[in-house]
PDB file of C-alpha atoms in Angstrom:
ATOM      1  CA  MET A   1    -120.902  40.525 168.861  1.00 57.00           C
ATOM      2  CA  ALA A   2    -120.232  38.036 171.503  1.00 62.00           C
ATOM      3  CA  ALA A   3    -117.296  38.517 174.485  1.00 54.00           C
ATOM      4  CA  SER A   4    -116.802  36.748 177.063  1.00 47.00           C
ATOM      5  CA  THR A   5    -116.084  36.883 180.648  1.00 47.00           C
ATOM      6  CA  SER A   6    -112.523  37.493 180.164  1.00 34.00           C
ATOM      7  CA  ALA A   7    -110.842  41.616 180.407  1.00 30.00           C
ATOM      8  CA  ASP A   8    -110.174  40.457 176.700  1.00 32.00           C
ATOM      9  CA  ALA A   9    -113.260  39.982 175.854  1.00 33.00           C
ATOM     10  CA  ALA A  10    -112.560  39.357 171.872  1.00 29.00           C
ATOM     11  CA  VAL A  11    -110.778  36.313 172.325  1.00 28.00           C
ATOM     12  CA  SER A  12    -113.129  33.815 172.927  1.00 37.00           C
ATOM     13  CA  SER A  13    -116.782  33.839 173.429  1.00 53.00           C
ATOM     14  CA  LYS A  14    -116.492  30.969 176.451  1.00 61.00           C
ATOM     15  CA  ALA A  15    -115.164  31.153 179.211  1.00 59.00           C
ATOM     16  CA  THR A  16    -114.980  29.376 183.016  1.00 55.00           C
ATOM     17  CA  THR A  17    -115.483  29.896 186.242  1.00 52.00           C
ATOM     18  CA  ASN A  18    -114.689  27.972 189.345  1.00 48.00           C
ATOM     19  CA  THR A  19    -116.649  28.416 192.454  1.00 43.00           C
ATOM     20  CA  THR A  20    -115.385  30.476 195.592  1.00 42.00           C
ATOM     21  CA  THR A  21    -117.184  32.278 197.220  1.00 40.00           C
ATOM     22  CA  THR A  22    -121.375  32.827 196.862  1.00 45.00           C
ATOM     23  CA  ALA A  23    -123.536  35.505 195.392  1.00 50.00           C
ATOM     24  CA  ASN A  24    -126.374  37.495 197.290  1.00 90.00           C
ATOM     25  CA  VAL A  25    -128.800  36.630 194.001  1.00 96.00           C
ATOM     26  CA  PHE A  26    -128.294  32.718 194.873  1.00 97.00           C
ATOM     27  CA  ASP A  27    -129.279  32.882 198.425  1.00 96.00           C
ATOM     28  CA  PHE A  28    -133.086  34.192 198.776  1.00 96.00           C
ATOM     29  CA  GLY A  29    -133.542  37.739 199.025  1.00 96.00           C
ATOM     30  CA  LYS A  30    -135.085  40.357 201.785  1.00 96.00           C
ATOM     31  CA  TYR A  31    -138.683  39.640 200.760  1.00 97.00           C
ATOM     32  CA  HIS A  32    -140.685  37.429 203.035  1.00 96.00           C
ATOM     33  CA  THR A  33    -142.853  34.839 200.899  1.00 95.00           C
ATOM     34  CA  GLU A  34    -145.411  32.123 201.989  1.00 89.00           C
ATOM     35  CA  GLN A  35    -145.788  28.471 200.424  1.00 89.00           C
ATOM     36  CA  PRO A  36    -147.181  29.062 196.833  1.00 91.00           C
ATOM     37  CA  LYS A  37    -150.689  29.642 196.557  1.00 91.00           C
ATOM     38  CA  ASN A  38    -152.618  26.843 194.878  1.00 92.00           C
ATOM     39  CA  VAL A  39    -155.225  28.436 192.145  1.00 91.00           C
ATOM     40  CA  GLU A  40    -157.364  26.534 190.606  1.00 86.00           C
ATOM     41  CA  PRO A  41    -159.690  26.878 187.461  1.00 85.00           C
ATOM     42  CA  TYR A  42    -163.362  26.597 186.367  1.00 63.00           C
ATOM     43  CA  CYS A  43    -165.125  23.152 186.746  1.00 59.00           C
ATOM     44  CA  CYS A  44    -168.264  22.769 186.829  1.00 45.00           C
ATOM     45  CA  LEU A  45    -167.766  20.355 189.558  1.00 45.00           C
ATOM     46  CA  LYS A  46    -166.620  22.783 191.780  1.00 59.00           C
ATOM     47  CA  LYS A  47    -167.189  26.461 191.161  1.00 62.00           C
ATOM     48  CA  SER A  48    -164.928  28.429 191.877  1.00 67.00           C
ATOM     49  CA  THR A  49    -165.040  31.613 193.994  1.00 75.00           C
ATOM     50  CA  LEU A  50    -163.097  33.914 191.968  1.00 82.00           C
ATOM     51  CA  ALA A  51    -165.110  36.318 189.578  1.00 84.00           C
ATOM     52  CA  ASN A  52    -161.943  35.312 186.737  1.00 89.00           C
ATOM     53  CA  PRO A  53    -160.348  31.953 187.045  1.00 92.00           C
ATOM     54  CA  PRO A  54    -157.841  31.558 184.952  1.00 94.00           C
ATOM     55  CA  PRO A  55    -157.939  28.687 182.637  1.00 94.00           C
ATOM     56  CA  LYS A  56    -155.195  26.184 184.336  1.00 94.00           C
ATOM     57  CA  PRO A  57    -154.389  25.673 187.603  1.00 94.00           C
ATOM     58  CA  LEU A  58    -151.873  28.412 189.040  1.00 96.00           C
ATOM     59  CA  LEU A  59    -149.213  27.920 191.189  1.00 97.00           C
ATOM     60  CA  VAL A  60    -148.308  31.403 192.955  1.00 97.00           C
ATOM     61  CA  ALA A  61    -145.645  33.352 195.108  1.00 98.00           C
ATOM     62  CA  MET A  62    -144.830  36.727 196.074  1.00 97.00           C
ATOM     63  CA  PRO A  63    -143.560  38.869 198.428  1.00 97.00           C
ATOM     64  CA  SER A  64    -146.007  39.088 201.339  1.00 96.00           C
ATOM     65  CA  GLU A  65    -144.711  43.405 201.741  1.00 97.00           C
ATOM     66  CA  ALA A  66    -147.074  45.774 200.180  1.00 97.00           C
ATOM     67  CA  GLY A  67    -146.086  46.646 196.349  1.00 97.00           C
ATOM     68  CA  GLU A  68    -145.641  46.380 192.518  1.00 98.00           C
ATOM     69  CA  TYR A  69    -143.897  43.438 191.541  1.00 98.00           C
ATOM     70  CA  PRO A  70    -142.576  42.380 187.672  1.00 98.00           C
ATOM     71  CA  LEU A  71    -143.883  39.224 186.594  1.00 98.00           C
ATOM     72  CA  LEU A  72    -142.303  35.547 185.404  1.00 98.00           C
ATOM     73  CA  VAL A  73    -144.562  33.064 184.233  1.00 98.00           C
ATOM     74  CA  LEU A  74    -142.372  29.201 184.812  1.00 98.00           C
ATOM     75  CA  LEU A  75    -143.576  26.270 182.656  1.00 98.00           C
ATOM     76  CA  HIS A  76    -142.957  23.201 183.973  1.00 98.00           C
ATOM     77  CA  GLY A  77    -140.823  20.573 181.955  1.00 96.00           C
ATOM     78  CA  TYR A  78    -142.504  17.233 180.484  1.00 94.00           C
ATOM     79  CA  LEU A  79    -145.130  15.322 182.101  1.00 90.00           C
ATOM     80  CA  LEU A  80    -143.890  17.558 185.263  1.00 95.00           C
ATOM     81  CA  ARG A  81    -146.129  18.794 188.348  1.00 96.00           C
ATOM     82  CA  ASN A  82    -145.734  22.270 188.529  1.00 97.00           C
ATOM     83  CA  SER A  83    -145.634  22.262 192.563  1.00 97.00           C
ATOM     84  CA  PHE A  84    -142.339  20.179 191.879  1.00 98.00           C
ATOM     85  CA  TYR A  85    -140.448  24.156 191.399  1.00 98.00           C
ATOM     86  CA  SER A  86    -142.046  25.424 194.733  1.00 98.00           C
ATOM     87  CA  GLN A  87    -138.346  26.085 196.443  1.00 98.00           C
ATOM     88  CA  LEU A  88    -137.723  27.328 193.235  1.00 98.00           C
ATOM     89  CA  ILE A  89    -141.008  29.432 192.843  1.00 98.00           C
ATOM     90  CA  ARG A  90    -139.966  31.013 196.348  1.00 98.00           C
ATOM     91  CA  HIS A  91    -136.633  31.828 195.996  1.00 98.00           C
ATOM     92  CA  ILE A  92    -136.644  33.908 192.625  1.00 98.00           C
ATOM     93  CA  ALA A  93    -140.329  35.892 194.577  1.00 98.00           C
ATOM     94  CA  SER A  94    -138.105  36.816 197.587  1.00 98.00           C
ATOM     95  CA  HIS A  95    -136.257  39.260 195.456  1.00 98.00           C
ATOM     96  CA  GLY A  96    -139.584  40.975 194.404  1.00 98.00           C
ATOM     97  CA  PHE A  97    -140.941  38.695 191.822  1.00 98.00           C
ATOM     98  CA  ILE A  98    -144.454  37.356 191.591  1.00 98.00           C
ATOM     99  CA  VAL A  99    -143.801  34.030 189.925  1.00 98.00           C
ATOM    100  CA  VAL A 100    -147.169  32.543 188.196  1.00 98.00           C
ATOM    101  CA  ALA A 101    -146.549  28.609 187.176  1.00 98.00           C
ATOM    102  CA  PRO A 102    -149.181  27.319 185.544  1.00 97.00           C
ATOM    103  CA  GLN A 103    -149.962  23.071 184.994  1.00 96.00           C
ATOM    104  CA  LEU A 104    -150.539  23.033 181.719  1.00 95.00           C
ATOM    105  CA  TYR A 105    -151.636  19.407 181.422  1.00 91.00           C
ATOM    106  CA  CYS A 106    -152.299  16.170 184.240  1.00 82.00           C
ATOM    107  CA  LEU A 107    -151.758  14.035 180.715  1.00 77.00           C
ATOM    108  CA  THR A 108    -150.437  15.186 177.345  1.00 84.00           C
ATOM    109  CA  GLY A 109    -148.913  13.086 174.114  1.00 83.00           C
ATOM    110  CA  LEU A 110    -145.677  13.981 172.485  1.00 86.00           C
ATOM    111  CA  ASP A 111    -147.485  16.618 170.165  1.00 90.00           C
ATOM    112  CA  ALA A 112    -145.978  20.265 172.522  1.00 93.00           C
ATOM    113  CA  SER A 113    -149.625  21.883 171.069  1.00 92.00           C
ATOM    114  CA  VAL A 114    -151.249  22.031 173.924  1.00 90.00           C
ATOM    115  CA  ASP A 115    -148.397  22.843 176.814  1.00 94.00           C
ATOM    116  CA  ILE A 116    -147.589  26.209 173.774  1.00 94.00           C
ATOM    117  CA  LYS A 117    -151.864  26.953 173.697  1.00 93.00           C
ATOM    118  CA  SER A 118    -152.415  27.088 177.860  1.00 94.00           C
ATOM    119  CA  THR A 119    -149.612  28.986 178.170  1.00 95.00           C
ATOM    120  CA  ALA A 120    -151.044  31.505 175.679  1.00 94.00           C
ATOM    121  CA  GLU A 121    -154.743  30.975 177.492  1.00 93.00           C
ATOM    122  CA  THR A 122    -152.444  32.296 180.389  1.00 95.00           C
ATOM    123  CA  ILE A 123    -151.150  35.422 179.257  1.00 93.00           C
ATOM    124  CA  LYS A 124    -154.543  36.281 178.060  1.00 92.00           C
ATOM    125  CA  TRP A 125    -155.999  35.700 181.447  1.00 94.00           C
ATOM    126  CA  LEU A 126    -153.196  38.293 183.035  1.00 93.00           C
ATOM    127  CA  SER A 127    -153.763  40.315 180.568  1.00 90.00           C
ATOM    128  CA  GLY A 128    -157.284  40.490 181.669  1.00 90.00           C
ATOM    129  CA  GLY A 129    -156.632  41.472 185.052  1.00 91.00           C
ATOM    130  CA  GLY A 130    -157.392  38.318 186.781  1.00 93.00           C
ATOM    131  CA  LEU A 131    -154.482  37.107 188.720  1.00 95.00           C
ATOM    132  CA  GLN A 132    -155.170  40.454 190.786  1.00 93.00           C
ATOM    133  CA  ASP A 133    -157.887  38.405 192.446  1.00 92.00           C
ATOM    134  CA  VAL A 134    -155.172  36.331 193.817  1.00 93.00           C
ATOM    135  CA  LEU A 135    -153.305  38.554 194.991  1.00 95.00           C
ATOM    136  CA  PRO A 136    -153.443  40.388 197.876  1.00 94.00           C
ATOM    137  CA  ALA A 137    -154.484  43.489 197.224  1.00 94.00           C
ATOM    138  CA  ASN A 138    -151.885  45.743 198.087  1.00 96.00           C
ATOM    139  CA  VAL A 139    -149.742  43.626 196.075  1.00 97.00           C
ATOM    140  CA  GLN A 140    -150.007  44.035 192.929  1.00 97.00           C
ATOM    141  CA  PRO A 141    -148.446  43.314 189.866  1.00 97.00           C
ATOM    142  CA  ASP A 142    -146.456  45.185 186.916  1.00 97.00           C
ATOM    143  CA  LEU A 143    -148.122  44.021 183.665  1.00 95.00           C
ATOM    144  CA  LYS A 144    -144.921  46.177 181.485  1.00 95.00           C
ATOM    145  CA  LYS A 145    -142.483  44.066 182.420  1.00 97.00           C
ATOM    146  CA  LEU A 146    -143.368  39.818 182.159  1.00 97.00           C
ATOM    147  CA  GLY A 147    -140.378  37.617 181.736  1.00 98.00           C
ATOM    148  CA  LEU A 148    -142.058  34.526 180.558  1.00 98.00           C
ATOM    149  CA  ALA A 149    -139.342  31.009 181.293  1.00 98.00           C
ATOM    150  CA  GLY A 150    -139.760  27.560 180.791  1.00 98.00           C
ATOM    151  CA  HIS A 151    -137.718  24.848 181.169  1.00 98.00           C
ATOM    152  CA  SER A 152    -137.738  21.479 179.251  1.00 98.00           C
ATOM    153  CA  ARG A 153    -139.742  20.938 177.021  1.00 97.00           C
ATOM    154  CA  GLY A 154    -141.654  24.198 178.631  1.00 97.00           C
ATOM    155  CA  GLY A 155    -138.188  25.682 177.339  1.00 98.00           C
ATOM    156  CA  LYS A 156    -139.744  24.667 173.954  1.00 97.00           C
ATOM    157  CA  ALA A 157    -142.885  25.589 174.916  1.00 97.00           C
ATOM    158  CA  ALA A 158    -141.636  29.970 176.010  1.00 97.00           C
ATOM    159  CA  PHE A 159    -139.326  29.653 172.356  1.00 97.00           C
ATOM    160  CA  ALA A 160    -142.725  28.691 170.520  1.00 96.00           C
ATOM    161  CA  LEU A 161    -145.342  31.587 172.326  1.00 95.00           C
ATOM    162  CA  ALA A 162    -141.996  33.651 171.777  1.00 95.00           C
ATOM    163  CA  LEU A 163    -141.731  33.693 168.542  1.00 95.00           C
ATOM    164  CA  GLY A 164    -145.488  33.875 167.134  1.00 91.00           C
ATOM    165  CA  LYS A 165    -146.350  29.789 166.586  1.00 86.00           C
ATOM    166  CA  VAL A 166    -149.647  31.352 168.352  1.00 80.00           C
ATOM    167  CA  GLU A 167    -150.945  33.611 167.712  1.00 73.00           C
ATOM    168  CA  THR A 168    -151.394  36.251 170.885  1.00 68.00           C
ATOM    169  CA  SER A 169    -152.767  39.528 171.334  1.00 59.00           C
ATOM    170  CA  ALA A 170    -152.503  39.538 175.001  1.00 68.00           C
ATOM    171  CA  LEU A 171    -149.033  40.652 177.516  1.00 83.00           C
ATOM    172  CA  LYS A 172    -146.071  42.187 175.536  1.00 90.00           C
ATOM    173  CA  LEU A 173    -142.416  39.654 176.984  1.00 94.00           C
ATOM    174  CA  SER A 174    -140.046  41.711 178.164  1.00 96.00           C
ATOM    175  CA  ALA A 175    -137.351  38.762 178.640  1.00 98.00           C
ATOM    176  CA  LEU A 176    -137.554  34.696 177.555  1.00 98.00           C
ATOM    177  CA  ILE A 177    -135.912  32.418 179.402  1.00 98.00           C
ATOM    178  CA  GLY A 178    -134.784  28.551 178.491  1.00 98.00           C
ATOM    179  CA  ILE A 179    -133.810  26.524 181.189  1.00 98.00           C
ATOM    180  CA  ASP A 180    -132.141  23.472 179.422  1.00 98.00           C
ATOM    181  CA  PRO A 181    -134.947  23.773 176.773  1.00 98.00           C
ATOM    182  CA  VAL A 182    -135.367  20.733 174.527  1.00 98.00           C
ATOM    183  CA  ASP A 183    -136.360  20.272 171.196  1.00 97.00           C
ATOM    184  CA  GLY A 184    -137.033  17.052 170.763  1.00 94.00           C
ATOM    185  CA  LYS A 185    -135.709  13.187 170.828  1.00 90.00           C
ATOM    186  CA  ARG A 186    -132.708  14.203 168.893  1.00 87.00           C
ATOM    187  CA  GLU A 187    -132.057  16.058 165.103  1.00 85.00           C
ATOM    188  CA  GLY A 188    -134.464  15.152 162.517  1.00 85.00           C
ATOM    189  CA  MET A 189    -137.281  14.208 165.421  1.00 91.00           C
ATOM    190  CA  GLN A 190    -138.079  17.559 166.732  1.00 95.00           C
ATOM    191  CA  ILE A 191    -142.144  18.071 168.481  1.00 92.00           C
ATOM    192  CA  ASN A 192    -144.104  18.906 166.859  1.00 93.00           C
ATOM    193  CA  PRO A 193    -143.939  22.268 166.190  1.00 94.00           C
ATOM    194  CA  PRO A 194    -140.378  22.380 165.878  1.00 96.00           C
ATOM    195  CA  VAL A 195    -138.627  25.133 167.010  1.00 97.00           C
ATOM    196  CA  LEU A 196    -135.249  24.636 166.042  1.00 97.00           C
ATOM    197  CA  THR A 197    -134.477  25.825 163.094  1.00 96.00           C
ATOM    198  CA  TYR A 198    -130.293  24.445 162.945  1.00 96.00           C
ATOM    199  CA  SER A 199    -129.718  28.183 161.155  1.00 97.00           C
ATOM    200  CA  PRO A 200    -127.204  30.461 163.881  1.00 97.00           C
ATOM    201  CA  HIS A 201    -129.001  33.470 164.574  1.00 97.00           C
ATOM    202  CA  SER A 202    -132.430  32.348 163.378  1.00 98.00           C
ATOM    203  CA  PHE A 203    -134.315  33.570 165.927  1.00 98.00           C
ATOM    204  CA  GLU A 204    -137.036  35.886 165.618  1.00 96.00           C
ATOM    205  CA  LEU A 205    -137.644  37.573 168.499  1.00 95.00           C
ATOM    206  CA  GLY A 206    -137.343  41.476 168.464  1.00 93.00           C
ATOM    207  CA  HIS A 207    -134.352  42.110 170.298  1.00 94.00           C
ATOM    208  CA  MET A 208    -135.949  40.186 173.421  1.00 97.00           C
ATOM    209  CA  PRO A 209    -133.139  39.415 175.947  1.00 98.00           C
ATOM    210  CA  VAL A 210    -132.809  35.756 176.059  1.00 98.00           C
ATOM    211  CA  MET A 211    -131.047  33.810 178.645  1.00 98.00           C
ATOM    212  CA  VAL A 212    -130.605  30.028 178.500  1.00 98.00           C
ATOM    213  CA  ILE A 213    -129.193  27.396 180.757  1.00 98.00           C
ATOM    214  CA  GLY A 214    -127.956  24.568 179.852  1.00 98.00           C
ATOM    215  CA  THR A 215    -127.027  21.014 181.888  1.00 98.00           C
ATOM    216  CA  GLY A 216    -123.896  19.406 180.660  1.00 98.00           C
ATOM    217  CA  LEU A 217    -125.146  16.230 182.457  1.00 98.00           C
ATOM    218  CA  GLY A 218    -128.658  16.399 180.459  1.00 97.00           C
ATOM    219  CA  GLU A 219    -127.337  14.831 177.068  1.00 96.00           C
ATOM    220  CA  VAL A 220    -125.874  11.223 179.507  1.00 95.00           C
ATOM    221  CA  GLN A 221    -128.411   8.951 179.265  1.00 90.00           C
ATOM    222  CA  SER A 222    -129.180   7.222 182.491  1.00 85.00           C
ATOM    223  CA  GLY A 223    -128.537   3.516 183.014  1.00 76.00           C
ATOM    224  CA  LEU A 224    -130.926   2.343 179.622  1.00 73.00           C
ATOM    225  CA  LEU A 225    -132.919   4.788 179.656  1.00 84.00           C
ATOM    226  CA  CYS A 226    -132.180   7.873 176.679  1.00 89.00           C
ATOM    227  CA  ALA A 227    -130.869  11.339 177.549  1.00 94.00           C
ATOM    228  CA  CYS A 228    -132.997  13.801 179.197  1.00 96.00           C
ATOM    229  CA  ALA A 229    -131.717  16.841 176.908  1.00 97.00           C
ATOM    230  CA  PRO A 230    -129.462  14.786 173.906  1.00 96.00           C
ATOM    231  CA  LYS A 231    -127.306  16.329 171.844  1.00 96.00           C
ATOM    232  CA  GLY A 232    -128.875  18.455 169.306  1.00 96.00           C
ATOM    233  CA  VAL A 233    -131.977  19.525 170.630  1.00 98.00           C
ATOM    234  CA  ASN A 234    -130.562  20.828 173.400  1.00 98.00           C
ATOM    235  CA  HIS A 235    -129.534  24.287 174.672  1.00 98.00           C
ATOM    236  CA  ASP A 236    -126.573  24.458 172.636  1.00 98.00           C
ATOM    237  CA  GLU A 237    -128.301  24.985 169.815  1.00 98.00           C
ATOM    238  CA  PHE A 238    -131.164  27.130 171.127  1.00 98.00           C
ATOM    239  CA  TYR A 239    -128.865  29.563 172.189  1.00 98.00           C
ATOM    240  CA  LYS A 240    -126.874  29.129 168.492  1.00 98.00           C
ATOM    241  CA  GLU A 241    -129.819  30.471 167.405  1.00 98.00           C
ATOM    242  CA  CYS A 242    -130.446  33.455 169.401  1.00 98.00           C
ATOM    243  CA  GLN A 243    -129.804  36.857 168.561  1.00 97.00           C
ATOM    244  CA  ALA A 244    -128.130  39.394 170.707  1.00 97.00           C
ATOM    245  CA  PRO A 245    -128.362  40.878 173.567  1.00 97.00           C
ATOM    246  CA  ALA A 246    -128.303  36.502 174.821  1.00 98.00           C
ATOM    247  CA  CYS A 247    -126.392  34.455 177.754  1.00 98.00           C
ATOM    248  CA  HIS A 248    -126.150  30.923 177.835  1.00 98.00           C
ATOM    249  CA  PHE A 249    -124.697  29.447 180.957  1.00 98.00           C
ATOM    250  CA  VAL A 250    -123.541  25.562 181.658  1.00 98.00           C
ATOM    251  CA  ALA A 251    -123.763  23.761 184.806  1.00 98.00           C
ATOM    252  CA  LYS A 252    -121.463  20.907 183.937  1.00 95.00           C
ATOM    253  CA  ASP A 253    -122.209  18.557 186.949  1.00 97.00           C
ATOM    254  CA  TYR A 254    -125.284  18.482 186.945  1.00 98.00           C
ATOM    255  CA  GLY A 255    -128.295  16.912 185.290  1.00 98.00           C
ATOM    256  CA  HIS A 256    -132.008  17.916 183.820  1.00 98.00           C
ATOM    257  CA  LEU A 257    -134.829  18.435 187.193  1.00 98.00           C
ATOM    258  CA  ASP A 258    -131.606  19.103 189.509  1.00 98.00           C
ATOM    259  CA  MET A 259    -133.137  22.251 190.231  1.00 98.00           C
ATOM    260  CA  LEU A 260    -136.592  20.745 191.012  1.00 98.00           C
ATOM    261  CA  ASP A 261    -137.235  20.592 194.617  1.00 98.00           C
ATOM    262  CA  ASP A 262    -135.460  18.695 196.865  1.00 97.00           C
ATOM    263  CA  GLU A 263    -138.604  16.009 197.406  1.00 96.00           C
ATOM    264  CA  THR A 264    -141.444  15.243 194.634  1.00 97.00           C
ATOM    265  CA  LYS A 265    -143.403  13.453 196.096  1.00 93.00           C
ATOM    266  CA  GLY A 266    -146.028  10.861 193.506  1.00 94.00           C
ATOM    267  CA  LEU A 267    -145.075   8.566 191.362  1.00 92.00           C
ATOM    268  CA  LEU A 268    -144.157  11.153 189.095  1.00 91.00           C
ATOM    269  CA  GLY A 269    -141.777  12.768 191.712  1.00 94.00           C
ATOM    270  CA  THR A 270    -139.989   9.258 192.150  1.00 94.00           C
ATOM    271  CA  PHE A 271    -140.093   9.464 188.772  1.00 93.00           C
ATOM    272  CA  THR A 272    -137.459  12.051 188.926  1.00 95.00           C
ATOM    273  CA  TYR A 273    -134.820  10.693 190.566  1.00 93.00           C
ATOM    274  CA  CYS A 274    -133.883   8.230 188.251  1.00 92.00           C
ATOM    275  CA  SER A 275    -135.144   8.892 184.474  1.00 93.00           C
ATOM    276  CA  CYS A 276    -132.226  11.477 183.984  1.00 95.00           C
ATOM    277  CA  LYS A 277    -128.396  11.541 185.318  1.00 95.00           C
ATOM    278  CA  ASN A 278    -128.869  13.624 188.099  1.00 96.00           C
ATOM    279  CA  GLY A 279    -125.735  16.002 190.222  1.00 96.00           C
ATOM    280  CA  LYS A 280    -125.230  15.175 193.158  1.00 95.00           C
ATOM    281  CA  SER A 281    -127.708  16.749 195.240  1.00 97.00           C
ATOM    282  CA  ARG A 282    -130.327  19.217 193.870  1.00 98.00           C
ATOM    283  CA  GLU A 283    -130.022  22.567 196.023  1.00 98.00           C
ATOM    284  CA  PRO A 284    -127.652  23.732 194.454  1.00 98.00           C
ATOM    285  CA  MET A 285    -127.896  23.495 191.002  1.00 98.00           C
ATOM    286  CA  ARG A 286    -131.517  24.847 192.511  1.00 98.00           C
ATOM    287  CA  ARG A 287    -129.818  27.845 193.715  1.00 98.00           C
ATOM    288  CA  PHE A 288    -127.626  28.780 190.899  1.00 98.00           C
ATOM    289  CA  VAL A 289    -131.016  28.610 188.868  1.00 98.00           C
ATOM    290  CA  GLY A 290    -133.235  30.940 191.171  1.00 98.00           C
ATOM    291  CA  GLY A 291    -130.224  33.671 191.465  1.00 98.00           C
ATOM    292  CA  ILE A 292    -129.623  33.739 187.838  1.00 98.00           C
ATOM    293  CA  VAL A 293    -133.591  33.845 186.916  1.00 98.00           C
ATOM    294  CA  VAL A 294    -133.120  36.654 189.572  1.00 98.00           C
ATOM    295  CA  ALA A 295    -130.081  38.555 188.134  1.00 98.00           C
ATOM    296  CA  PHE A 296    -131.260  38.760 184.606  1.00 98.00           C
ATOM    297  CA  MET A 297    -134.241  39.381 185.339  1.00 98.00           C
ATOM    298  CA  LYS A 298    -133.124  42.885 187.445  1.00 98.00           C
ATOM    299  CA  ALA A 299    -130.959  43.029 184.637  1.00 97.00           C
ATOM    300  CA  HIS A 300    -133.600  43.407 181.716  1.00 97.00           C
ATOM    301  CA  LEU A 301    -136.320  44.289 183.389  1.00 97.00           C
ATOM    302  CA  LEU A 302    -135.934  46.432 185.581  1.00 97.00           C
ATOM    303  CA  GLY A 303    -132.663  48.105 184.322  1.00 97.00           C
ATOM    304  CA  ASP A 304    -129.640  46.828 187.494  1.00 97.00           C
ATOM    305  CA  ASP A 305    -127.341  44.379 185.330  1.00 96.00           C
ATOM    306  CA  SER A 306    -124.933  44.500 188.431  1.00 95.00           C
ATOM    307  CA  ASP A 307    -125.765  40.841 189.732  1.00 96.00           C
ATOM    308  CA  LEU A 308    -125.834  39.748 186.283  1.00 96.00           C
ATOM    309  CA  MET A 309    -122.282  41.598 185.491  1.00 95.00           C
ATOM    310  CA  ALA A 310    -121.105  40.253 188.457  1.00 94.00           C
ATOM    311  CA  VAL A 311    -121.932  36.674 187.696  1.00 95.00           C
ATOM    312  CA  ILE A 312    -120.781  37.366 183.889  1.00 93.00           C
ATOM    313  CA  ASN A 313    -117.015  38.779 185.146  1.00 92.00           C
ATOM    314  CA  GLY A 314    -116.262  36.343 187.820  1.00 87.00           C
ATOM    315  CA  THR A 315    -116.573  38.666 190.815  1.00 85.00           C
ATOM    316  CA  GLU A 316    -120.001  36.732 192.129  1.00 83.00           C
ATOM    317  CA  THR A 317    -120.016  33.019 191.543  1.00 80.00           C
ATOM    318  CA  ALA A 318    -122.114  30.347 191.723  1.00 90.00           C
ATOM    319  CA  PRO A 319    -122.676  27.406 193.464  1.00 96.00           C
ATOM    320  CA  VAL A 320    -122.480  25.355 190.930  1.00 97.00           C
ATOM    321  CA  ASP A 321    -119.330  25.876 187.787  1.00 96.00           C
ATOM    322  CA  LEU A 322    -120.000  27.046 185.166  1.00 96.00           C
ATOM    323  CA  THR A 323    -118.893  27.635 181.317  1.00 96.00           C
ATOM    324  CA  ILE A 324    -120.890  30.952 180.144  1.00 97.00           C
ATOM    325  CA  GLU A 325    -121.778  32.499 176.844  1.00 97.00           C
ATOM    326  CA  PHE A 326    -122.997  36.360 175.741  1.00 95.00           C
ATOM    327  CA  ASP A 327    -123.528  37.607 173.216  1.00 94.00           C
ATOM    328  CA  ILE A 328    -124.253  41.741 173.229  1.00 80.00           C
TER     329      ILE A 328
END
């Protein structure tokens, strides 16, 4: 059933909120976290110290306190580095999650099959217990509580994997998150393998809860460059094709790359400041994405929907202005 944040839930499936205060999930959590740990795969030139090294380079962030924690795999966007998400990764980990961010490739073409295959290989490695060798002995992953999130083309890869575009007999996913996902250059020019079907509620995900995060400026051109998240292949269409339970949050004044670190280094890092239409600063959007991911994961992996419902109902508001849709 489509619903809104208003008291008359049946009236509309959309609602707009305004910023007045900041919800706790949008700040760093109670758990102490170090800088994300780099974990390298096996290489013939550099022998790994791990008995079971990962198939791809990883960034791993975790709480320092002893315990068993749910797991989130976060996929980077097209031609981006997993290190560009370090601040976002730490934010999520500080609320009691282990976050694994693989570097899916160094260079790639337009075909997204490599993204999907690399993600499947990483999840297979997780199912084989490889992650525990990376973590402190007193920090354990709860592999029965696994969320998959992806940004931009990484969002496409996350949906593709969840939809079975690549066969994997590894871990069962508990939640799916698309962070401004993009399926191609425009409608009719989807990148292989196509994910969007242009048929409402066509995604068969077996009642897996889904959250789609969008940006208002993602579909706006930056100078002479094409929009980074064009209409027809962006978050709007992804959400339309989701089945319940699903929710859709759009930060209308922010752009496609505004959830990245404040400082992204190197040539690719420099390009992130000018390749897309951006908001005034990255910090509010990054705090929002981190917080709403935490709220969604708590709701669907830990059974605590208080923060998610508070944001939807407007009793706790985000650091950005939002348009919200949800279907329960």
